[in-house]
CSV table of C-alpha atoms in Angstrom, one decimal:
chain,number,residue,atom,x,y,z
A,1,UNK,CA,164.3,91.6,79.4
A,2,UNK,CA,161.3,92.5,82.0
A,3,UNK,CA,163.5,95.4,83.3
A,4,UNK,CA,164.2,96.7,79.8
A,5,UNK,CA,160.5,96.4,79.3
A,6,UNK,CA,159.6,98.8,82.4
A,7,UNK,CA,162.4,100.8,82.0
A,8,UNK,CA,161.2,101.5,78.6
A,9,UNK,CA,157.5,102.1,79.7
A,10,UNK,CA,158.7,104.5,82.2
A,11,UNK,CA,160.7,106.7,79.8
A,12,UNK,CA,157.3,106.6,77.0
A,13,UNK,CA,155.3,107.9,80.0
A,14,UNK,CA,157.2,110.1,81.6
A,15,UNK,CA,157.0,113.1,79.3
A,16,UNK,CA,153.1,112.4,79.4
A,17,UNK,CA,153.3,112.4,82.9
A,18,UNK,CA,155.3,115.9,83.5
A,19,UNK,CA,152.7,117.4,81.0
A,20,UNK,CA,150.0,116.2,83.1
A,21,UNK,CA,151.5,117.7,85.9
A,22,UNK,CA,152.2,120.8,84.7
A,23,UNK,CA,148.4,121.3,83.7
A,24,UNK,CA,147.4,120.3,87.1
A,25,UNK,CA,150.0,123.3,88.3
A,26,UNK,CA,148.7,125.5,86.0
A,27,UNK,CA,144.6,124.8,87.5
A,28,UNK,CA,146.3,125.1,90.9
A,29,UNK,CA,147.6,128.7,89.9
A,30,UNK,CA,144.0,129.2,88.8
A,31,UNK,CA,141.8,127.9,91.8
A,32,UNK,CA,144.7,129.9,94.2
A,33,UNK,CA,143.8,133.2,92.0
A,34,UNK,CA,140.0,132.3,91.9
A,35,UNK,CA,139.0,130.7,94.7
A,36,UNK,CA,141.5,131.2,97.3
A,37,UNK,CA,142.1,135.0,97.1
A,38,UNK,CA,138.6,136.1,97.4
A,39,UNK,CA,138.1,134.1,100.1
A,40,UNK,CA,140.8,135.4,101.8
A,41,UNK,CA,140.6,139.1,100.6
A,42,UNK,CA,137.4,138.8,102.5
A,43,UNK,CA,139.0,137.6,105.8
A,44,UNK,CA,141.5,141.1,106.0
A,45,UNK,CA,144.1,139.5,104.0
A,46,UNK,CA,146.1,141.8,101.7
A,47,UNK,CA,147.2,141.3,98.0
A,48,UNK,CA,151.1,141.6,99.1
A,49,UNK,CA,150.3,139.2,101.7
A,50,UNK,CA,148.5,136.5,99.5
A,51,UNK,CA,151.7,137.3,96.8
A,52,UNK,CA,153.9,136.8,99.0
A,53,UNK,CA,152.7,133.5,100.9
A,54,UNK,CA,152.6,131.7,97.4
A,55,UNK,CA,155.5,133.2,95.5
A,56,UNK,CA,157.6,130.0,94.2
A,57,UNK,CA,155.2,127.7,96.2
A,58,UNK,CA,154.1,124.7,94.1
A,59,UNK,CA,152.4,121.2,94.8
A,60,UNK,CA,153.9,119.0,96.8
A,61,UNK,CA,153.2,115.9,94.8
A,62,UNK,CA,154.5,113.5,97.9
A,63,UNK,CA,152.0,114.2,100.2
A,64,UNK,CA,149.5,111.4,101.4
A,65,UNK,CA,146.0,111.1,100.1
A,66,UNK,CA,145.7,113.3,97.1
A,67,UNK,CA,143.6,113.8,94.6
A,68,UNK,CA,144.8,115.2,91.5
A,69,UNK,CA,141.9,116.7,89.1
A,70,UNK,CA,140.3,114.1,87.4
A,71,UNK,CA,141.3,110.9,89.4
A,72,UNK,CA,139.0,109.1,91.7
A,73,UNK,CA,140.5,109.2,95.7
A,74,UNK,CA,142.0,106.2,96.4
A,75,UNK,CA,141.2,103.1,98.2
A,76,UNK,CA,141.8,102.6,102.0
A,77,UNK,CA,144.2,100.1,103.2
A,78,UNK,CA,144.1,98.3,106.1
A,79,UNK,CA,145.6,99.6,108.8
A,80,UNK,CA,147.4,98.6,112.3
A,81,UNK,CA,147.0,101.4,115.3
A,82,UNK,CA,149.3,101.1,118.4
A,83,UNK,CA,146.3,102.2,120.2
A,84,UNK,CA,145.0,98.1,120.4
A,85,UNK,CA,148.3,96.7,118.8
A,86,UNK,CA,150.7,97.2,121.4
A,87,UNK,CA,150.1,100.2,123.9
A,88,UNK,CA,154.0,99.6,125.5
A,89,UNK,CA,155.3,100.7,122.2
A,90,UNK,CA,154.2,104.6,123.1
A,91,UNK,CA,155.8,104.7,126.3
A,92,UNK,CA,159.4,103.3,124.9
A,93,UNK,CA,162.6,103.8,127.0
A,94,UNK,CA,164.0,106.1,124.8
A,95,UNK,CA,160.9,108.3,124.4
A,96,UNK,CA,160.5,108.8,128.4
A,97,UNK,CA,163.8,109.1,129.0
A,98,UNK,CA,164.6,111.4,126.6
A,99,UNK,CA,161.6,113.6,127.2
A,100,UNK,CA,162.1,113.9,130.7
A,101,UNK,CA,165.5,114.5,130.5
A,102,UNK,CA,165.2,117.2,128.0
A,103,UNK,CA,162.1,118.6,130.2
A,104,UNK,CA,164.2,118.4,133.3
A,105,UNK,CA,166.5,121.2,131.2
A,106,UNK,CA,163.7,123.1,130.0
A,107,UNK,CA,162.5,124.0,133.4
A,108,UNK,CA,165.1,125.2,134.3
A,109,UNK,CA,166.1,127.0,130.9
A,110,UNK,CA,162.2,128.7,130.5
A,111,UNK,CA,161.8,128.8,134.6
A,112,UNK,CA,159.9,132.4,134.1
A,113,UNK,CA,157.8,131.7,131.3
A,114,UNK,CA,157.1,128.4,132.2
A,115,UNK,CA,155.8,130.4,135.7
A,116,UNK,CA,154.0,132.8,134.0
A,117,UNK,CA,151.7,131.1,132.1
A,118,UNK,CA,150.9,128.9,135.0
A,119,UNK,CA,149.7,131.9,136.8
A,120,UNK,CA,147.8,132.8,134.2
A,121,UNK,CA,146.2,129.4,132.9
A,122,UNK,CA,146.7,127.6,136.1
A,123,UNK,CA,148.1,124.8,134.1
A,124,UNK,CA,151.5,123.1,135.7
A,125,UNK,CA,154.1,123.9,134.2
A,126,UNK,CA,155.2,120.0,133.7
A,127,UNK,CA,152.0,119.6,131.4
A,128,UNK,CA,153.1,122.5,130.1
A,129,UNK,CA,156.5,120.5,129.2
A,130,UNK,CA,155.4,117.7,128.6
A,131,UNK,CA,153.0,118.5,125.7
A,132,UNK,CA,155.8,120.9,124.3
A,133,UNK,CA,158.5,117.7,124.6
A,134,UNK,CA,155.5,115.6,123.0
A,135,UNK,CA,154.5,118.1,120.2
A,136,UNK,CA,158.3,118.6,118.7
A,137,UNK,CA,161.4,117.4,121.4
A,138,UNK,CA,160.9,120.6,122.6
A,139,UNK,CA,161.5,123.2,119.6
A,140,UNK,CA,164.2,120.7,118.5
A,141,UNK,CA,162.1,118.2,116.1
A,142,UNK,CA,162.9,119.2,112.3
A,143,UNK,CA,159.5,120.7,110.8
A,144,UNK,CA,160.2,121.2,107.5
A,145,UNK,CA,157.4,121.7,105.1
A,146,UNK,CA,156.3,124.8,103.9
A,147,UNK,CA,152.7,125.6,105.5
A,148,UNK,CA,151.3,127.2,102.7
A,149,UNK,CA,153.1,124.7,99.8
A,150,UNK,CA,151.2,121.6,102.3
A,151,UNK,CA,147.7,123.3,103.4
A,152,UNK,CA,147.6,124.8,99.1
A,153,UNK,CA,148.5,121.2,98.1
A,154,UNK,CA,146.3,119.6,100.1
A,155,UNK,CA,143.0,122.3,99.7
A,156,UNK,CA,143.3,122.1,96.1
A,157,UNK,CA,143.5,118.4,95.9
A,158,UNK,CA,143.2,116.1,99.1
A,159,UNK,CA,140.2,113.7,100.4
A,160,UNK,CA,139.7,116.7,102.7
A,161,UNK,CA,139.9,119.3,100.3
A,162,UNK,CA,137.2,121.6,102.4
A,163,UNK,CA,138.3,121.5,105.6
A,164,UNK,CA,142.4,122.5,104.0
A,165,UNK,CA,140.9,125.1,102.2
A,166,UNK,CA,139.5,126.6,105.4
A,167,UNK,CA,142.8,125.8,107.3
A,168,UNK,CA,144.7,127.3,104.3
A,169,UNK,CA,142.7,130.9,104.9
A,170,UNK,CA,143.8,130.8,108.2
A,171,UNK,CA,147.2,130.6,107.7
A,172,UNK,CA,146.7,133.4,105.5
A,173,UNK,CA,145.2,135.4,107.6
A,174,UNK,CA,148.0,134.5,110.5
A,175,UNK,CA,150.5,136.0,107.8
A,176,UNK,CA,148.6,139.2,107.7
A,177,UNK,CA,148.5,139.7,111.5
A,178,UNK,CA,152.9,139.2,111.1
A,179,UNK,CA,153.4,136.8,113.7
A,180,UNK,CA,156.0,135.6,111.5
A,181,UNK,CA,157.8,136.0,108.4
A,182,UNK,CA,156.2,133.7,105.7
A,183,UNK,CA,158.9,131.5,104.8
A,184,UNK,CA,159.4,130.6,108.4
A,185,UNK,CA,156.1,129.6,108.6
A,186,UNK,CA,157.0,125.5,108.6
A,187,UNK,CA,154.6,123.2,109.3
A,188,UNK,CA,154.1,118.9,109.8
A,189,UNK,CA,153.3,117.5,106.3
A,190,UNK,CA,149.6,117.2,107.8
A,191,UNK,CA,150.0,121.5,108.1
A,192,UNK,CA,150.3,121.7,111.9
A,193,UNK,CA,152.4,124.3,112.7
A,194,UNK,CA,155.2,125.4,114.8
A,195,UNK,CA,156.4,124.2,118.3
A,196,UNK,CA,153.1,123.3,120.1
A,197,UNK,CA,152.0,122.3,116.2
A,198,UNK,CA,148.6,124.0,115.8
A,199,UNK,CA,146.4,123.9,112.7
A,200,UNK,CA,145.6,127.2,111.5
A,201,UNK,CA,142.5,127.4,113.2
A,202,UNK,CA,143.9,126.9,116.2
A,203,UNK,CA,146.1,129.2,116.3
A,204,UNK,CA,143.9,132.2,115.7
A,205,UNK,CA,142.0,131.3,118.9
A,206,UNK,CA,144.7,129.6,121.1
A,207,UNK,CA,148.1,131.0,120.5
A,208,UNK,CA,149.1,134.0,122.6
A,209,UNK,CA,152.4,136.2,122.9
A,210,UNK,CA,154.4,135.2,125.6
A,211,UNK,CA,157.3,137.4,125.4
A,212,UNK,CA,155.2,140.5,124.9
A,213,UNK,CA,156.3,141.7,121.6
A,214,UNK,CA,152.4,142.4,119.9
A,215,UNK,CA,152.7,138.5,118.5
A,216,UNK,CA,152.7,134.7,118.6
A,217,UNK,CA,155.4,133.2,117.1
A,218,UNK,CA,155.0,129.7,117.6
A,219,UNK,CA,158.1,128.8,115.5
A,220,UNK,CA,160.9,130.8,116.8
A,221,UNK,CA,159.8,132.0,120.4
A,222,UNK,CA,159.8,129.8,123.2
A,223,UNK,CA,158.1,131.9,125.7
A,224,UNK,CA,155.2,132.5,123.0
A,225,UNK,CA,155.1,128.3,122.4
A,226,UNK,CA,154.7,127.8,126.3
A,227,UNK,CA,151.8,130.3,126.6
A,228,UNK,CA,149.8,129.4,123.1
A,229,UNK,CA,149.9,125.4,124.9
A,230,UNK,CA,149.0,126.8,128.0
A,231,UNK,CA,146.4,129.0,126.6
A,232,UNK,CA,144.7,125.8,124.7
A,233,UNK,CA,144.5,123.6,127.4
A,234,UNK,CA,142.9,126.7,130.1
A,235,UNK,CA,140.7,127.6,127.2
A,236,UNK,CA,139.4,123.9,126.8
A,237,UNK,CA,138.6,123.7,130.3
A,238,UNK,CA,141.5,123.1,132.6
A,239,UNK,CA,140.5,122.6,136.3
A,240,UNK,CA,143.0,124.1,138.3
A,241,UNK,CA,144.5,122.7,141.5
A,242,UNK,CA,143.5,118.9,139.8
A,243,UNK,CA,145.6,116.7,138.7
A,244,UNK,CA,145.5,114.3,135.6
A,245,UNK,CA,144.9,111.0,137.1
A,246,UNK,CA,146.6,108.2,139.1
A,247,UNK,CA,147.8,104.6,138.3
A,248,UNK,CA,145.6,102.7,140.9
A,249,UNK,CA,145.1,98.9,141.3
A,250,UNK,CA,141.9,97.3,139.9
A,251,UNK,CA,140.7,94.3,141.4
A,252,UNK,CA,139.3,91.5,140.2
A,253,UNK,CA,135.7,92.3,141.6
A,254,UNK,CA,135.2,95.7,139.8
A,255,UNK,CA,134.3,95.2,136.2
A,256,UNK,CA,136.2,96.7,133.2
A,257,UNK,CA,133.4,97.7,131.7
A,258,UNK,CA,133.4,100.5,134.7
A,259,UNK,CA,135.6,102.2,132.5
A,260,UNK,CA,135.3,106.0,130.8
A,261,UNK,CA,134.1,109.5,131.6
A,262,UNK,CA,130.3,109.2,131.0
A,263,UNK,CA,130.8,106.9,134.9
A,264,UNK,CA,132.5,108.9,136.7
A,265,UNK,CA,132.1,109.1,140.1
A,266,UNK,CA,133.4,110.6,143.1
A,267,UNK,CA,137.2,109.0,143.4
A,268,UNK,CA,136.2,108.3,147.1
A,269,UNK,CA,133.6,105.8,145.5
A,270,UNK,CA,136.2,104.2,143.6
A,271,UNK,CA,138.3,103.6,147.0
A,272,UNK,CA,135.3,101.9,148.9
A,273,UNK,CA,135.1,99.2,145.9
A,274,UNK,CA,138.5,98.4,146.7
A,275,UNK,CA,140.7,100.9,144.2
A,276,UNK,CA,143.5,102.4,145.6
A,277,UNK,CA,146.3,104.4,144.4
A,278,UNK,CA,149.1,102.0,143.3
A,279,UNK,CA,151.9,103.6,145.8
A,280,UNK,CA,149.7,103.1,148.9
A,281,UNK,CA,149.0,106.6,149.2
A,282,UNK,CA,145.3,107.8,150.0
A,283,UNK,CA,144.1,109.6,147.2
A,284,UNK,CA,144.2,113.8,148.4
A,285,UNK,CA,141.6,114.5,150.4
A,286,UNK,CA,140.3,117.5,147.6
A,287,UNK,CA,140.5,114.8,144.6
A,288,UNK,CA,138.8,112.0,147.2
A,289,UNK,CA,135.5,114.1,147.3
A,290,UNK,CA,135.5,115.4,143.0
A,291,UNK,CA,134.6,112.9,140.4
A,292,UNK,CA,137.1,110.5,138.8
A,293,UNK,CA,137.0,108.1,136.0
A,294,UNK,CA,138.1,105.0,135.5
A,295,UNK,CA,140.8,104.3,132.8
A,296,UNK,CA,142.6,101.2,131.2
A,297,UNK,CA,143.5,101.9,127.9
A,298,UNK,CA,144.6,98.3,127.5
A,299,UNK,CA,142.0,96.7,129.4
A,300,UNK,CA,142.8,94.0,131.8
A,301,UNK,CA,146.3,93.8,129.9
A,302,UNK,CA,147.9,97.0,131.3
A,303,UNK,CA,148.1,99.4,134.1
A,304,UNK,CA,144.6,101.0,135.3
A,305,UNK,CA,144.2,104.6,136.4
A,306,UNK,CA,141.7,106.8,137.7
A,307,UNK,CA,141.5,109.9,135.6
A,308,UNK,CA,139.9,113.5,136.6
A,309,UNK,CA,138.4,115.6,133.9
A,310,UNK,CA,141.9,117.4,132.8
A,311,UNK,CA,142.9,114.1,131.5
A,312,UNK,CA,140.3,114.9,129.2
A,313,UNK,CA,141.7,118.1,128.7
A,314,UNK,CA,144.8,116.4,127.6
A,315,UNK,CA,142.9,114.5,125.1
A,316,UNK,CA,141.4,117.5,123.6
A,317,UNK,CA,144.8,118.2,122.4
A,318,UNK,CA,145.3,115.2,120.6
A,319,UNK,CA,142.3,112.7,120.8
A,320,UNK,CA,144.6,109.5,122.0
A,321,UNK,CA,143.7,108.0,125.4
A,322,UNK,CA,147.8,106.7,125.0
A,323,UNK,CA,148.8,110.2,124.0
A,324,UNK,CA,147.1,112.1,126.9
A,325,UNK,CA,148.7,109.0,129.9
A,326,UNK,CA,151.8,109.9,127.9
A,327,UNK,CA,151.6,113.7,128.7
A,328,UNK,CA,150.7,113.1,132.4
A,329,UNK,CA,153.0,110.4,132.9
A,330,UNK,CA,156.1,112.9,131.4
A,331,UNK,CA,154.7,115.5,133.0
A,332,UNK,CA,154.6,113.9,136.5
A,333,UNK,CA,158.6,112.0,135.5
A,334,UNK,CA,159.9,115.7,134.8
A,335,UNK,CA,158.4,117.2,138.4
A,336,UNK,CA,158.5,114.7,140.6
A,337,UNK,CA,160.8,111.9,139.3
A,338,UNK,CA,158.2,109.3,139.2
A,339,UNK,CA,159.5,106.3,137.2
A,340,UNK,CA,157.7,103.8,135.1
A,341,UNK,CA,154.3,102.5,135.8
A,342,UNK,CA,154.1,100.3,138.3
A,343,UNK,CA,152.2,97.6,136.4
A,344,UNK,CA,152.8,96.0,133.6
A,345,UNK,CA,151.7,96.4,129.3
A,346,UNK,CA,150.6,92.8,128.9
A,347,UNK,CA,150.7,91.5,125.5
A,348,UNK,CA,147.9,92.0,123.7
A,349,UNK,CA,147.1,90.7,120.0
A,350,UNK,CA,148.4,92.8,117.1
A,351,UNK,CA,145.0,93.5,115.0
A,352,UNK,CA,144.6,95.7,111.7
A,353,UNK,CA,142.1,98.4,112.1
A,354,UNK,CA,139.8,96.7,109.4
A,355,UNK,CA,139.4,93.9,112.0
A,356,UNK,CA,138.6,95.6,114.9
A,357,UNK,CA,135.9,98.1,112.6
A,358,UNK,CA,134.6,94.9,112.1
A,359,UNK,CA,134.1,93.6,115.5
A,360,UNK,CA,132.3,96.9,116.6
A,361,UNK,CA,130.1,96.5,113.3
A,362,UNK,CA,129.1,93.3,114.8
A,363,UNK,CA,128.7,94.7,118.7
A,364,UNK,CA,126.2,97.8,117.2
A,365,UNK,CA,124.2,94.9,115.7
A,366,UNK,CA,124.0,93.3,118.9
A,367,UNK,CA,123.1,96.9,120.7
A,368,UNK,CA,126.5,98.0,121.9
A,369,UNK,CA,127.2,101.7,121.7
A,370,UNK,CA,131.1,101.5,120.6
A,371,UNK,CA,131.1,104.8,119.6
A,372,UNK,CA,131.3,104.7,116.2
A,373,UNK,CA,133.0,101.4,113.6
A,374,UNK,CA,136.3,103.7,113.4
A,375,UNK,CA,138.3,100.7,113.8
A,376,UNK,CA,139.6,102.8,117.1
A,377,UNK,CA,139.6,101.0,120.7
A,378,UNK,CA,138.4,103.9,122.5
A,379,UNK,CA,136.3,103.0,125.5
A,380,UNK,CA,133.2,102.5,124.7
A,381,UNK,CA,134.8,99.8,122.4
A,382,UNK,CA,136.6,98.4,125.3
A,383,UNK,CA,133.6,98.6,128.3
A,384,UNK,CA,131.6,96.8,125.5
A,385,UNK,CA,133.7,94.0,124.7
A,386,UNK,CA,133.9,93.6,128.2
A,387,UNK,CA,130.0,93.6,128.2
A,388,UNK,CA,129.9,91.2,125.4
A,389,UNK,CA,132.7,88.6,127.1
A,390,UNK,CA,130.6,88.6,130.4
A,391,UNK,CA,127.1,87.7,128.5
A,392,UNK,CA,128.9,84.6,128.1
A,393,UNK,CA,130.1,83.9,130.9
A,394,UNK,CA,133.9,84.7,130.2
A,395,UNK,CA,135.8,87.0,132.2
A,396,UNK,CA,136.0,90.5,130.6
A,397,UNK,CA,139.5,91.9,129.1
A,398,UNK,CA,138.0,94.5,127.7
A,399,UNK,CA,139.9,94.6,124.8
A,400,UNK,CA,140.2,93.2,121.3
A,401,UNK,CA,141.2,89.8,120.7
A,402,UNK,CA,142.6,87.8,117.8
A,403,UNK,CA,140.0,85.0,118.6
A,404,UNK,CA,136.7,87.3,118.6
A,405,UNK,CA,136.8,88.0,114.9
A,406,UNK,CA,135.5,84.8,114.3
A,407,UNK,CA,133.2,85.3,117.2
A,408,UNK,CA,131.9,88.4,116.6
A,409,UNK,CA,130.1,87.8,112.7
């Protein structure tokens, strides 16, 4: 009887519902013609060119966070991150063993490009990889949303309606330059686009022709994917001759809460205290005398490293301390044919976002900086838990616990 109910509510609503939506298609024809067009006419972009990008293209109505005219946005959820849930889960087997076999086949396979734009950026070509592997399984991830049906979706009615409608110009105006035909313009369902997935803002100041024919297609040319990556990373700052970092071992006398860039120091400072690299190795003598940082993206509960400033380079290109050990870790796999880290992902307590948001709430009151109640665990969250667990006398983890939510009010 309940079924027949719903299934009876459902078919009384549903012609209400398709006439909703086909208003809300109809004010999306509207703001495309009124608002989008100038805005874009003004930005170099032709009429055939604006026609062209939206011919057939309609809302996509199954894309997160939207908010159709007249509806208030909807209310967050809680939320788990693998950043403080469980760190091991981003460096699976399958996921380093599949990108750094498939890398291993790339070099080989893209040897000259790959060559070429590390002369020019004076990035190595195993970052170069190793973000590429990262970004889309190296051209062979399906990307299969239309960029201008997502980033028109999602500027006419998103939480982030501004910022798409900006990105959304872009892509128009990356149409009118012809890197690529329209229609092969495919993007993530978030509108990055392409291979090295770019937003469209990126792309007008990062991507670069690799193969030399006048553009950069990011979606169908891997020479043109390998220099747009390597052009990003240069342009943001990439120290040539450095390396990422180095998985070293911490001891117990050196405090977590050592940890992030805003402490670095020269890496031979880190050695006197007792760091050293986890293979026995000296660090090199030219990396010895430049700054380092100390990392441990899980706190005491995982492998420690000491990062140079290209790591945060790395992170520049997605803002994940996890993603950027990822990139280097691959990277370093594909050229050298390192294997795992030497130590251990310790278990660590499986949190929701909300929790940890509130636990940094509760540090600001007490005068932490954690750099912001984002329910992240970026470092400044970590160093001051760490902080917080040694003004009472515990022994820092610096990282989030289960227990300190009762703690921490």
């Amino acid at each position: 009887m309940i079924r027949a109910l719903l299934l009876l509510a459902l078919l009384c609503a549903s012609p209400a519902a398709a006439q909703n939506r086909a208003q809300v298609e109809g004010q999306f024809r509207t703001w495309l013609e009124q608002s989008i067009w100038p805005a874009a006419k003004a930005k170099g972009v032709s009429r055939r060119t604006f026609e062209g990008a939206f011919d057939g293209v309609a809302l996509d109505w199954d894309l997160p966070d939207l908010v159709p005219p007249g509806t208030k946005p909807p209310k967050s959820r809680p939320q788990s991150q693998a950043e403080f849930g469980a760190p091991a889960r981003y460096f699976s087997r399958g996921a380093l063993d599949g990108a750094t076999s498939v890398g291993r086949q790339m070099a080989r396979t893209h040897a000259t490009a790959l060559a070429a734009t590390e002369r020019k950026t004076g990035v190595p070509a195993r970052i170069l990889l190793a973000i590429w592997g990262r970004e889309s399984g190296y051209g062979r991830a399906a990307i299969p949303h239309d960029a201008f049906r997502v980033l028109g979706t999602k500027g006419f009615m998103s939480t982030r309606a501004a910022y798409f409608t900006q990105e959304l110009i872009a892509l128009l105006q990356i149409a009118e330059a012809g890197h690529a035909p329209s229609r092969a313009m495919k993007s993530s369902w978030a509108g990055a686009l392409g291979q090295p997935q770019f937003m469209p803002s990126n792309f007008l100041e990062y991507a670069a022709d690799g193969d030399g024919d006048g553009h950069a297609d990011i979606w169908r040319s891997e020479a043109d994917t390998i220099a747009s990556i390597g052009s990003y990373l240069a342009k943001h700052g990439w120290q040539t001759g450095r390396d990422w970092g180095f998985e070293v071992t911490l001891p117990a006398s050196v405090s977590c809460t050592l940890e992030g860039p805003d402490q670095a120091r020269p890496i031979r400072d880190w050695a006197a205290m007792g760091i050293s690299r986890i293979n026995g190795k000296p660090f090199p003598d030219h990396e010895a005398r430049a700054k380092g940082s100390l990392l441990l993206p899980a706190g005491r509960n995982g492998p420690a490293f000491i990062v140079t400033p290209n790591f945060y380079v790395l992170k520049d290109y997605n803002f994940s301390d996890l993603y950027a050990l990822f990139v280097g870790h691959v990277g370093d796999r594909i050229q050298y044919g390192m294997g795992d880290f030497t130590a251990p992902w310790g278990k660590v307590d499986s949190l929701l976002r909300s929790d940890v948001a509130a636990m940094q709430t509760a540090l600001e009151r007490l005068g932490h900086d954690v750099g912001g109640a984002d329910g992240l665990a970026g470092f400044k969250t970590r160093r001051s838990i760490g902080v917080w667990q040694e003004s009472r006398g515990a022994p820092a983890t610096c990282f989030p616990e289960a227990a300190m939510k009762s703690a921490l009010r």
